[in-house]
Short mmCIF file of C-alpha atoms in Angstrom, two decimals:
data_model
loop_
_atom_site.label_atom_id
_atom_site.label_comp_id
_atom_site.label_asym_id
_atom_site.label_seq_id
_atom_site.Cartn_x
_atom_site.Cartn_y
_atom_site.Cartn_z
CA ALA A 27 -1.74 12.27 -16.99
CA ALA A 28 0.43 13.74 -13.91
CA MET A 29 0.36 10.78 -11.99
CA LYS A 30 1.96 8.36 -15.15
CA SER A 31 5.22 7.24 -14.48
CA SER A 32 7.03 4.49 -16.46
CA ARG A 33 6.91 1.08 -15.16
CA GLY A 34 10.99 1.53 -13.29
CA SER A 35 10.81 4.74 -11.33
CA GLY A 36 8.33 3.93 -8.79
CA ARG A 37 10.62 0.59 -8.17
CA VAL A 38 10.96 -0.46 -4.06
CA ALA A 39 14.60 -0.48 -3.35
CA ARG A 40 14.73 -3.71 -0.30
CA ARG A 41 17.03 -4.51 2.68
CA VAL A 42 17.96 -7.64 3.72
CA VAL A 43 20.36 -8.29 6.90
CA SER A 44 20.65 -11.96 7.50
CA GLY A 45 19.57 -13.12 4.66
CA LEU A 46 16.07 -12.26 6.16
CA PRO A 47 13.95 -9.27 4.58
CA ILE A 48 13.31 -6.66 7.10
CA GLY A 49 11.10 -3.95 4.79
CA PRO A 50 12.33 -1.48 2.13
CA VAL A 51 14.52 1.83 2.74
CA PRO A 52 13.65 5.03 0.50
CA SER A 53 15.37 4.96 -2.83
CA GLN A 54 18.09 7.77 -3.31
CA GLU A 55 15.46 9.64 -4.70
CA ALA A 56 13.43 9.35 -1.15
CA LYS A 57 13.71 12.63 0.50
CA TYR A 58 12.32 15.47 2.32
CA ALA A 59 11.07 19.16 1.07
CA GLY A 60 12.59 21.52 3.43
CA HIS A 61 14.72 19.61 5.86
CA GLU A 62 15.61 16.43 7.05
CA PRO A 63 14.14 13.69 8.45
CA ASP A 64 13.72 14.86 12.29
CA ALA A 65 14.85 12.26 15.25
CA ASP A 66 11.57 11.47 16.29
CA THR A 67 11.22 10.41 12.13
CA ALA A 68 14.12 8.75 12.68
CA LEU A 69 13.32 6.67 15.77
CA MET A 70 9.86 5.29 14.21
CA ALA A 71 11.64 4.13 10.86
CA ALA A 72 13.72 1.96 13.07
CA LEU A 73 11.02 0.61 15.12
CA VAL A 74 9.35 -0.45 12.40
CA LEU A 75 12.03 -1.32 9.82
CA GLY A 76 14.43 -2.97 12.30
CA SER A 77 12.00 -5.84 12.64
CA VAL A 78 8.76 -5.64 9.79
CA GLY A 79 9.57 -9.48 8.39
CA PRO A 80 7.46 -12.24 6.20
CA VAL A 81 4.78 -13.55 7.77
CA GLY A 82 5.37 -16.06 10.67
CA ALA A 83 4.36 -19.16 9.72
CA GLN A 84 1.82 -20.25 12.31
CA GLU A 85 -1.57 -20.26 12.45
CA GLY A 86 -3.70 -17.19 10.86
CA GLN A 87 -0.90 -16.09 8.41
CA ALA A 88 -2.24 -14.82 4.84
CA MET A 89 -2.69 -17.06 2.57
CA PRO A 90 0.75 -17.20 -0.33
CA GLY A 91 -0.35 -16.80 -3.34
CA VAL A 92 -2.17 -13.49 -3.31
CA ILE A 93 -1.33 -10.81 -4.84
CA ASN A 94 -2.28 -6.62 -4.76
CA THR A 95 -3.47 -5.98 -8.47
CA LYS A 96 -3.35 -1.94 -7.53
CA CYS A 97 -4.02 -0.10 -4.31
CA ARG A 98 -5.01 3.83 -3.86
CA ARG A 99 -5.00 5.27 -0.38
CA SER A 100 -6.44 8.80 0.39
CA THR A 101 -5.96 10.13 3.63
CA ASP A 102 -8.28 13.20 4.89
CA LEU A 103 -6.57 15.76 6.93
CA ARG A 104 -9.01 18.74 6.38
CA GLY A 105 -10.86 17.88 9.83
CA SER A 106 -10.17 17.32 13.61
CA LEU A 107 -10.13 13.32 12.68
CA ALA A 108 -7.73 11.65 10.05
CA LYS A 109 -10.10 9.62 7.52
CA MET A 110 -8.52 7.71 5.09
CA THR A 111 -10.37 5.50 2.47
CA VAL A 112 -8.53 2.70 1.43
CA GLY A 113 -9.21 1.28 -2.48
CA LEU A 114 -8.09 -2.61 -2.91
CA GLY A 115 -8.21 -4.92 -5.82
CA PHE A 116 -6.49 -8.22 -5.25
CA LYS A 117 -6.05 -12.04 -7.24
CA ASN A 118 -5.36 -15.41 -6.11
CA LYS A 119 -1.86 -16.16 -8.30
CA GLY A 120 -1.68 -19.88 -5.93
CA LYS A 121 -3.22 -23.60 -6.18
CA GLU A 122 -5.68 -23.15 -3.84
CA PRO A 123 -8.62 -20.88 -3.08
CA VAL A 124 -8.84 -18.79 -0.52
CA SER A 125 -11.67 -17.51 2.14
CA ASP A 126 -9.65 -14.30 3.96
CA TYR A 127 -7.76 -11.40 3.43
CA TYR A 128 -5.49 -9.56 5.50
CA PHE A 129 -4.37 -6.36 5.87
CA ALA A 130 -2.03 -4.25 8.63
CA LEU A 131 -1.64 -1.03 10.21
CA PRO A 132 1.15 0.41 12.41
CA LYS A 133 0.85 0.51 15.68
CA ALA A 134 1.08 4.33 16.18
CA LEU A 135 -2.20 3.84 13.50
CA ALA A 136 -3.95 1.27 15.34
CA ASP A 137 -4.19 2.21 18.71
CA ASN A 138 -5.68 6.07 17.77
CA LEU A 139 -8.20 4.02 15.40
CA VAL A 140 -11.66 4.75 16.50
CA SER A 141 -13.70 3.56 13.31
CA MET A 142 -13.43 1.34 10.23
CA ASN A 143 -15.79 -0.69 7.73
CA ILE A 144 -14.68 -2.44 4.96
CA THR A 145 -17.30 -2.98 1.46
CA GLY A 146 -16.65 -5.48 -1.37
CA ALA A 147 -18.14 -5.15 -4.46
CA GLY A 148 -21.54 -3.33 -4.93
CA LYS A 149 -20.60 -1.74 -1.54
CA LYS A 150 -21.37 -4.87 0.35
CA PRO A 151 -20.60 -4.99 4.01
CA MET A 152 -17.54 -7.41 4.38
CA GLU A 153 -17.38 -9.03 8.00
CA PHE A 154 -13.10 -8.36 9.42
CA VAL A 155 -11.85 -9.70 12.95
CA PRO A 156 -8.40 -8.52 14.57
CA ALA A 157 -5.68 -11.61 13.32
CA PRO A 158 -3.32 -11.50 16.35
CA GLY A 159 -2.03 -14.94 14.90
CA VAL A 160 0.26 -12.98 12.06
CA ASP A 161 3.21 -11.85 12.91
CA GLY A 162 4.60 -9.12 10.44
CA GLY A 163 7.37 -8.04 13.13
CA GLY A 164 7.66 -3.81 14.07
CA GLY A 165 4.23 -3.70 16.21
CA ALA A 166 2.05 -4.11 13.16
CA VAL A 167 -1.73 -4.91 13.89
CA HIS A 168 -2.75 -7.64 11.31
CA TYR A 169 -6.83 -7.73 10.35
CA LYS A 170 -8.33 -10.32 8.00
CA VAL A 171 -11.14 -10.08 6.10
CA LEU A 172 -13.82 -12.89 5.37
CA LEU A 173 -14.82 -13.49 2.02
CA GLY A 174 -17.69 -15.52 2.34
CA ALA A 175 -17.34 -17.08 -0.66
CA PRO A 176 -13.23 -18.26 -1.22
CA VAL A 177 -11.66 -16.95 -4.30
CA PRO A 178 -10.58 -19.56 -6.73
CA PRO A 179 -6.84 -19.78 -8.12
CA LYS A 180 -6.60 -17.41 -11.21
CA SER A 181 -10.38 -15.51 -10.58
CA ASP A 182 -11.09 -12.05 -11.71
CA ALA A 183 -9.41 -9.49 -8.95
CA VAL A 184 -11.92 -8.87 -6.50
CA ASP A 185 -12.55 -4.85 -4.89
CA LEU A 186 -12.32 -3.99 -1.44
CA GLN A 187 -12.50 -0.48 0.03
CA VAL A 188 -11.76 0.00 3.64
CA TYR A 189 -12.39 2.94 5.41
CA MET A 190 -10.92 3.93 8.20
CA MET A 191 -11.03 7.27 10.95
CA PHE A 192 -8.09 7.66 13.54
CA THR A 193 -8.31 10.30 16.43
CA ASN A 194 -4.97 11.84 17.96
CA VAL A 195 -2.78 11.66 14.27
CA MET A 196 -1.95 15.04 13.81
CA THR A 197 0.68 16.21 16.11
CA PRO A 198 1.23 19.89 16.79
CA LYS A 199 4.75 21.35 16.06
CA PRO A 200 5.37 23.72 17.64
CA PRO A 201 4.02 22.02 20.49
CA ALA A 202 3.16 25.75 21.89
CA VAL A 203 2.06 28.80 20.15
CA ALA A 204 1.22 32.51 21.30
CA GLN A 205 -2.61 33.55 21.00
CA GLY A 206 -2.44 35.54 17.73
CA GLU A 207 0.01 31.79 15.71
CA ARG A 208 -1.36 30.33 14.05
CA GLN A 209 -1.03 26.37 14.91
CA LEU A 210 0.85 23.86 12.44
CA VAL A 211 0.36 19.80 13.20
CA VAL A 212 2.74 17.22 11.34
CA PHE A 213 1.30 13.59 10.37
CA ARG A 214 3.79 10.91 9.69
CA GLU A 215 2.81 7.96 7.94
CA SER A 216 4.25 5.91 5.70
CA HIS A 217 4.59 6.67 1.39
CA TYR A 218 3.24 2.74 1.26
CA TRP A 219 0.03 1.28 2.65
CA LEU A 220 0.57 -1.61 5.17
CA THR A 221 0.49 -4.91 3.23
CA PRO A 222 1.86 -8.72 3.80
CA TYR A 223 1.10 -9.19 -0.16
CA PRO A 224 3.51 -7.90 -2.85
CA THR A 225 1.29 -4.99 -5.01
CA THR A 226 1.52 -4.43 -8.58
CA VAL A 227 0.28 -0.18 -8.32
CA MET A 228 0.43 1.88 -5.20
CA TYR A 229 -0.91 4.92 -5.44
CA SER A 230 -1.26 7.34 -2.03
CA GLU A 231 -2.73 10.89 -1.71
CA VAL A 232 -2.45 13.99 1.23
CA LEU A 233 -5.41 16.21 1.75
CA VAL A 234 -4.16 19.06 4.05
CA ALA A 235 -6.13 21.88 5.61
CA GLY A 236 -4.06 24.60 5.01
CA ASP A 237 -0.51 25.82 3.72
CA VAL A 238 2.31 23.42 3.60
CA GLU A 239 5.45 23.64 5.73
CA GLU A 240 7.54 21.05 4.68
CA TYR A 241 6.63 17.50 2.74
CA SER A 242 8.62 14.11 2.14
CA LYS A 243 9.07 13.00 -0.93
CA GLN A 244 9.62 9.35 -2.45
CA ASP A 245 9.43 9.62 -6.36
CA PRO A 246 7.26 10.00 -8.18
CA THR A 247 5.86 12.87 -5.88
CA GLU A 248 3.61 15.63 -6.90
CA LYS A 249 2.12 18.82 -4.65
CA LYS A 250 -0.59 19.95 -5.62
CA GLY A 251 -2.30 22.99 -3.37
CA LYS A 252 -3.58 21.57 -0.81
CA THR A 253 -3.26 17.69 -2.04
CA ILE A 254 0.02 15.87 -1.31
CA ILE A 255 0.56 12.43 -4.25
CA TYR A 256 2.78 9.55 -4.21
CA GLY A 257 2.87 7.02 -6.94
CA PRO A 258 2.34 5.05 -9.00
CA TYR A 259 5.02 2.95 -7.27
CA ASN A 260 5.38 -0.35 -9.16
CA ASP A 261 6.23 -3.41 -7.78
CA VAL A 262 6.13 -2.36 -3.92
CA PRO A 263 7.01 -5.66 -2.23
CA ALA A 264 5.27 -6.88 1.10
CA TYR A 265 5.42 -5.17 4.33
CA ALA A 266 7.35 -2.10 2.41
CA TYR A 267 7.92 0.66 5.05
CA SER A 268 9.32 4.21 3.96
CA PRO A 269 8.63 6.91 6.92
CA SER A 270 6.29 9.89 5.85
CA MET A 271 5.58 13.18 7.07
CA VAL A 272 3.32 16.41 6.01
CA HIS A 273 4.27 19.47 8.13
CA PHE A 274 0.92 22.23 7.49
CA ALA A 275 -1.27 25.01 8.89
CA HIS A 276 -4.12 23.72 10.52
CA ASP A 277 -6.46 26.06 12.41
CA ARG A 278 -9.81 23.30 13.93
CA ALA A 279 -9.72 22.36 17.60
CA PHE A 280 -8.44 19.22 18.20
CA VAL A 281 -11.63 18.32 20.88
CA THR A 282 -11.55 14.73 22.55
CA ALA A 283 -13.95 13.84 25.06
CA THR A 284 -11.52 11.82 27.24
CA SER A 285 -14.22 10.19 28.15
CA SER A 286 -18.43 10.73 27.49
CA SER A 287 -21.74 8.85 29.96
CA ARG A 288 -24.93 9.11 28.94
CA GLN A 289 -27.42 8.50 31.52
CA ILE A 290 -31.12 7.29 29.64
CA THR A 291 -33.86 6.28 32.36
CA VAL A 292 -37.62 5.16 30.66
CA SER A 293 -40.85 6.46 33.03
CA PRO A 294 -43.67 4.80 31.76
CA TRP A 295 -45.89 6.56 34.96
CA TRP A 296 -44.52 10.56 33.06
CA SER A 297 -44.58 9.04 29.89
CA GLU A 298 -41.28 10.02 28.95
CA VAL A 299 -37.65 9.23 28.42
CA ARG A 300 -35.44 11.46 30.58
CA VAL A 301 -31.36 12.07 28.96
CA ARG A 302 -28.67 13.07 31.40
CA GLU A 303 -24.83 13.35 29.36
CA ASP A 304 -21.50 14.06 31.65
CA VAL A 305 -18.82 14.64 29.19
CA PHE A 306 -15.17 15.92 30.01
CA VAL A 307 -13.21 17.06 27.21
CA ARG A 308 -9.68 18.00 26.01
CA HIS A 309 -8.44 20.37 23.18
CA SER A 310 -5.09 18.05 22.11
CA GLY A 311 -3.81 20.84 19.92
CA ALA A 312 -0.65 23.21 20.34
CA ALA A 313 -0.43 25.02 24.17
CA LEU A 314 -1.47 27.90 24.56
CA LYS A 315 2.40 30.14 25.25
CA GLY A 316 1.85 32.56 27.22
CA ALA A 317 -1.28 33.77 29.10
CA PHE A 318 -4.68 34.57 28.13
CA ASN A 319 -5.63 37.80 27.16
CA ARG A 320 -9.53 38.22 27.03
CA ALA A 321 -10.13 41.67 25.96
CA GLU A 322 -7.77 40.68 22.68
CA TYR A 323 -10.36 37.37 22.21
CA GLN A 324 -13.07 39.47 22.33
CA THR A 325 -11.82 42.31 20.07
CA LYS A 326 -10.39 40.01 17.48
CA PRO A 327 -12.41 36.47 17.73
CA LYS A 328 -11.12 35.38 14.31
CA THR A 329 -7.68 36.15 14.74
CA SER A 330 -6.30 36.34 17.84
CA ALA A 331 -7.73 31.72 19.10
CA ARG A 332 -7.51 30.74 14.97
CA SER A 333 -7.51 27.10 16.69
CA ALA A 334 -9.87 27.33 20.20
CA ALA A 335 -12.29 26.18 20.44
CA ALA A 336 -15.43 28.85 21.05
CA SER A 337 -18.27 26.60 21.02
CA LEU A 338 -19.50 22.69 20.72
CA THR A 339 -22.62 21.34 18.53
CA ALA A 340 -24.50 17.99 20.43
CA LEU A 341 -26.69 16.93 17.63
CA LEU A 342 -29.51 15.38 19.93
CA PRO A 343 -33.24 14.09 18.72
CA ARG A 344 -35.59 15.98 17.37
CA GLU A 345 -37.92 15.64 19.28
CA ALA A 346 -36.27 16.68 22.64
CA LYS A 347 -37.59 19.20 24.49
CA GLY A 348 -36.76 20.76 28.02
CA PHE A 349 -33.05 21.32 27.54
CA TYR A 350 -30.02 22.37 30.27
CA TYR A 351 -26.73 23.06 29.94
CA ARG A 352 -24.41 22.99 33.06
CA ASP A 353 -20.91 22.85 34.54
CA ASP A 354 -19.55 22.62 37.86
CA LEU A 355 -20.40 26.76 38.72
CA GLY A 356 -24.06 25.72 37.59
CA ASN A 357 -26.10 26.50 34.65
CA VAL A 358 -24.49 27.92 31.50
CA SER A 359 -26.74 30.54 30.11
CA THR A 360 -24.59 30.79 26.45
CA SER A 361 -26.14 27.88 25.04
CA PHE A 362 -28.76 28.00 21.89
CA VAL A 363 -31.20 25.11 19.85
CA THR A 364 -32.21 24.70 16.27
CA LYS A 365 -33.88 22.01 14.95
CA ASN A 366 -32.81 20.26 11.05
CA ALA A 367 -35.11 17.52 9.27
CA ALA A 368 -33.06 15.00 11.42
CA HIS A 369 -31.73 16.57 14.76
CA SER A 370 -32.16 18.82 17.86
CA VAL A 371 -28.96 21.12 17.35
CA MET A 372 -27.53 22.23 20.03
CA THR A 373 -24.88 25.18 20.44
CA LEU A 374 -22.93 24.63 23.16
CA ARG A 375 -20.91 27.77 24.17
CA PRO A 376 -18.12 27.30 27.22
CA ARG A 377 -17.53 30.12 29.86
CA TYR A 378 -14.20 30.52 28.34
CA PRO A 379 -12.39 29.47 24.57
CA LEU A 380 -10.27 25.98 24.78
CA PHE A 381 -7.35 26.19 24.02
CA GLY A 382 -4.29 23.69 23.40
CA GLY A 383 -3.81 21.80 26.79
CA TRP A 384 -7.02 22.93 28.28
CA THR A 385 -9.58 21.03 29.52
CA ALA A 386 -13.75 21.22 30.15
CA SER A 387 -16.60 19.20 31.91
CA PHE A 388 -20.08 19.80 31.13
CA THR A 389 -23.50 18.18 31.56
CA VAL A 390 -26.38 18.61 28.83
CA GLY A 391 -29.68 17.01 29.21
CA TYR A 392 -33.06 17.25 27.50
CA THR A 393 -36.24 15.15 28.06
CA LEU A 394 -38.16 12.90 25.31
CA PRO A 395 -41.52 11.54 24.80
CA LEU A 396 -41.73 8.06 25.02
CA SER A 397 -44.14 7.93 21.74
CA ALA A 398 -40.23 9.29 20.14
CA ALA A 399 -38.40 6.43 21.64
CA ALA A 400 -40.05 3.02 22.12
CA SER A 401 -42.97 1.29 20.89
CA PHE A 402 -45.21 -1.79 21.19
CA SER A 403 -45.04 -5.37 18.90
CA GLU A 404 -46.28 -8.27 19.03
CA GLY A 405 -45.92 -8.15 22.79
CA ARG A 406 -42.61 -7.02 23.19
CA PHE A 407 -41.62 -2.36 24.19
CA ARG A 408 -38.86 -1.98 21.71
CA LEU A 409 -36.92 0.94 23.29
CA SER A 410 -34.10 2.80 19.99
CA LEU A 411 -32.16 5.63 21.27
CA PRO A 412 -28.97 6.91 19.97
CA LEU A 413 -25.88 5.11 21.21
CA GLY A 414 -22.61 7.18 20.26
CA VAL A 415 -20.81 10.55 20.99
CA SER A 416 -23.81 13.62 20.63
CA LEU A 417 -21.06 16.21 20.33
CA GLU A 418 -20.39 17.08 16.58
CA ASP A 419 -16.54 15.99 14.80
CA VAL A 420 -15.39 14.98 18.34
CA ALA A 421 -14.46 11.50 19.17
CA ALA A 422 -14.44 9.80 22.72
CA ASP A 423 -11.81 7.77 24.26
CA LEU A 424 -14.10 6.59 26.86
CA HIS A 425 -17.91 6.69 26.38
CA SER A 426 -20.34 4.45 28.74
CA VAL A 427 -24.27 4.60 27.91
CA SER A 428 -26.83 3.45 30.91
CA VAL A 429 -30.77 2.41 30.26
CA THR A 430 -32.52 2.43 33.64
CA LEU A 431 -35.54 0.26 32.08
CA PRO A 432 -39.21 0.52 34.27
CA GLU A 433 -39.38 -2.02 37.35
CA GLY A 434 -40.73 -5.48 36.45
CA ALA A 435 -39.10 -5.01 32.76
CA HIS A 436 -37.61 -9.14 31.86
CA ASP A 437 -36.23 -10.82 28.62
CA ILE A 438 -34.32 -8.27 27.89
CA LYS A 439 -32.17 -8.55 23.95
CA VAL A 440 -29.69 -5.43 22.80
CA GLU A 441 -29.59 -5.69 19.20
CA ALA A 442 -27.47 -3.78 16.48
CA LEU A 443 -24.84 -3.35 18.77
CA PRO A 444 -21.92 -1.97 17.05
CA LYS A 445 -18.65 -3.52 17.34
CA GLY A 446 -16.18 -2.84 20.95
CA TYR A 447 -18.69 -2.10 23.18
CA GLU A 448 -19.54 -4.03 26.36
CA GLU A 449 -22.62 -4.98 28.45
CA ALA A 450 -22.81 -5.25 31.83
CA ARG A 451 -26.37 -5.37 33.91
CA SER A 452 -27.30 -4.14 37.61
CA ALA A 453 -30.60 -3.99 39.44
CA SER A 454 -31.33 -0.88 41.89
CA ARG A 455 -34.91 0.40 43.32
CA ALA A 456 -36.42 3.67 42.75
CA PHE A 457 -38.28 5.25 46.24
CA LEU A 458 -41.49 3.13 46.20
CA ASP A 459 -40.79 1.01 43.40
CA LEU A 460 -41.83 -2.35 44.40
CA ALA A 461 -39.58 -4.53 42.18
CA PRO A 462 -35.68 -3.77 41.61
CA ARG A 463 -35.13 -1.37 37.64
CA THR A 464 -32.35 -3.35 35.88
CA THR A 465 -29.70 -1.32 34.10
CA LEU A 466 -27.42 -1.68 31.65
CA THR A 467 -24.87 -0.41 30.69
CA LEU A 468 -22.70 -0.47 27.37
CA SER A 469 -19.42 1.46 27.10
CA ALA A 470 -16.57 1.18 24.44
CA ARG A 471 -12.90 2.69 24.04
CA GLY A 472 -12.72 4.57 21.21
CA VAL A 473 -16.21 5.69 19.54
CA PRO A 474 -16.05 8.21 17.09
CA PRO A 475 -18.61 10.79 16.40
CA GLY A 476 -22.11 9.16 16.00
CA GLY A 477 -20.72 6.17 17.88
CA GLY A 478 -20.75 3.63 14.70
CA GLY A 479 -24.54 3.19 14.57
CA GLY A 480 -27.73 3.09 17.21
CA GLY A 481 -28.62 0.64 19.49
CA GLY A 482 -32.36 -0.92 20.30
#
C-alpha cells in the first residue's frame, strides 16, 4: 500500500535537443536528500544523458513494437558484492513475431559485471549473448535474450528474471578513515532500469547494510529502515536515465582477488590429486588513515577495525586433506579447518588484518583421493573438480585453473565450461616420464565467488 501512486505522479519528463530524444531528465520533484548532486554525479549524468538516444536502425537493433508491462528491480548492497534482481514482463505490440528481447547496462556496471543469469517461465534458464550491433549511445552495453519460440503479436505477457552480481561498484566516501571510524560507501546508478523499450510501470528498491547518510529522491520515493523504494513510475520512455545515489555505512571488507591461480596435478601412481592455489587479494574499501595501531586492534578488535578483513574463508572439497597455508615468509599457522555436509571450510588468518588499500598474497594447498575426483565409465575417465574461486564472497579479477593430466591421456574434452572461460593446452614432461603430459589451462576475467559453476 505504501508504494501505490496515482498514474500521473510518476511520469517521466523527456528532453529533446535538435529533435532527437536524448533521455529523460529528473522532474521538478527529483532531488537529493541532504545534499546537492556532487561533481561525480553530475559528470556521470552528462556522460550518459548527453548521447543516449533511440536504438540505431542497424542489424541487431531492438525489435520495434515491444513494450515492458512491468519492471521491478531490487539491488542488494548488504554484502561486499552488489546483487541485482530484475523482474520483467513484456508484450509484443507490433505486427511481427519477436524472437529476441534486448536490455542494457550502463557501462560503469557492465565493466564490473561478474555474473549474470536469466530465467523465463518456470525458472527455465534462458540463453543470452552480447548485442554489439545495438547502439543506444552513452556507452551503454546491450544484451540479447534468445526467447526460443517467437512471441506472436498481441500475445500474453512474457516474464523474465535477470540475476546479476557486480564487484567494485560501491565507492568509499570518504576515501580514507581512521582505524576506529566506520566505513561509508556510495552507490550510484539510475532511478530507472535502462531498457530500449517503453515501460508501463517501474519500481526499484535498494537494500543497504547500515545507516543511510543521504540518498537521492525521484518522487515517489520512500525510505523504510535500510530499504529505499523508488516508484512506481508510470509510462517510462525507452532509455530513461536519472542519476541516483545512496550513501550509507558499510562495515564489510571489500576484498577482491586481483588474481587467483589453481594448479591441479593428477597422479595415478599415488592415487591422489594435488591442488595448489596462489591468490593475490586487495581490500578496495576505505584506506586506513594514519598508522596501524596493533595494540588498539588487539584490545578492541570489533571497534578498532570495523571494516578490516581479519580472516578469509576458503570453501574446499569435503574430501580434501593434507592442508597447508603459506605466504612469502613461510608457513602460516593461524588457520584451521572444519567440515560441513558440503565442504571443508578452511579459515585463513593472515599475519595482519587487511585494511582498505592493503594487499596480501598466499598459497593454499591440499590433496584429494583420486576416487573423490575421478570416475571410469564406458572406457573413459572423467575428472570432476570445482572450477571457480574458492574464497567465500570474494570475486576474482583474473582467475585460472591449470590441470596436468597423467602421461598418455588423449582425446581430452572439457564439459560444462561456464561462459567467459578460455581454454589453452600445452605439453610438459616430468622426471622419468616416457610420454608428454597434457596441461589444460582454463582462464577467465571477472569471476564470481564459486565461479558460476563447475567443469568436467
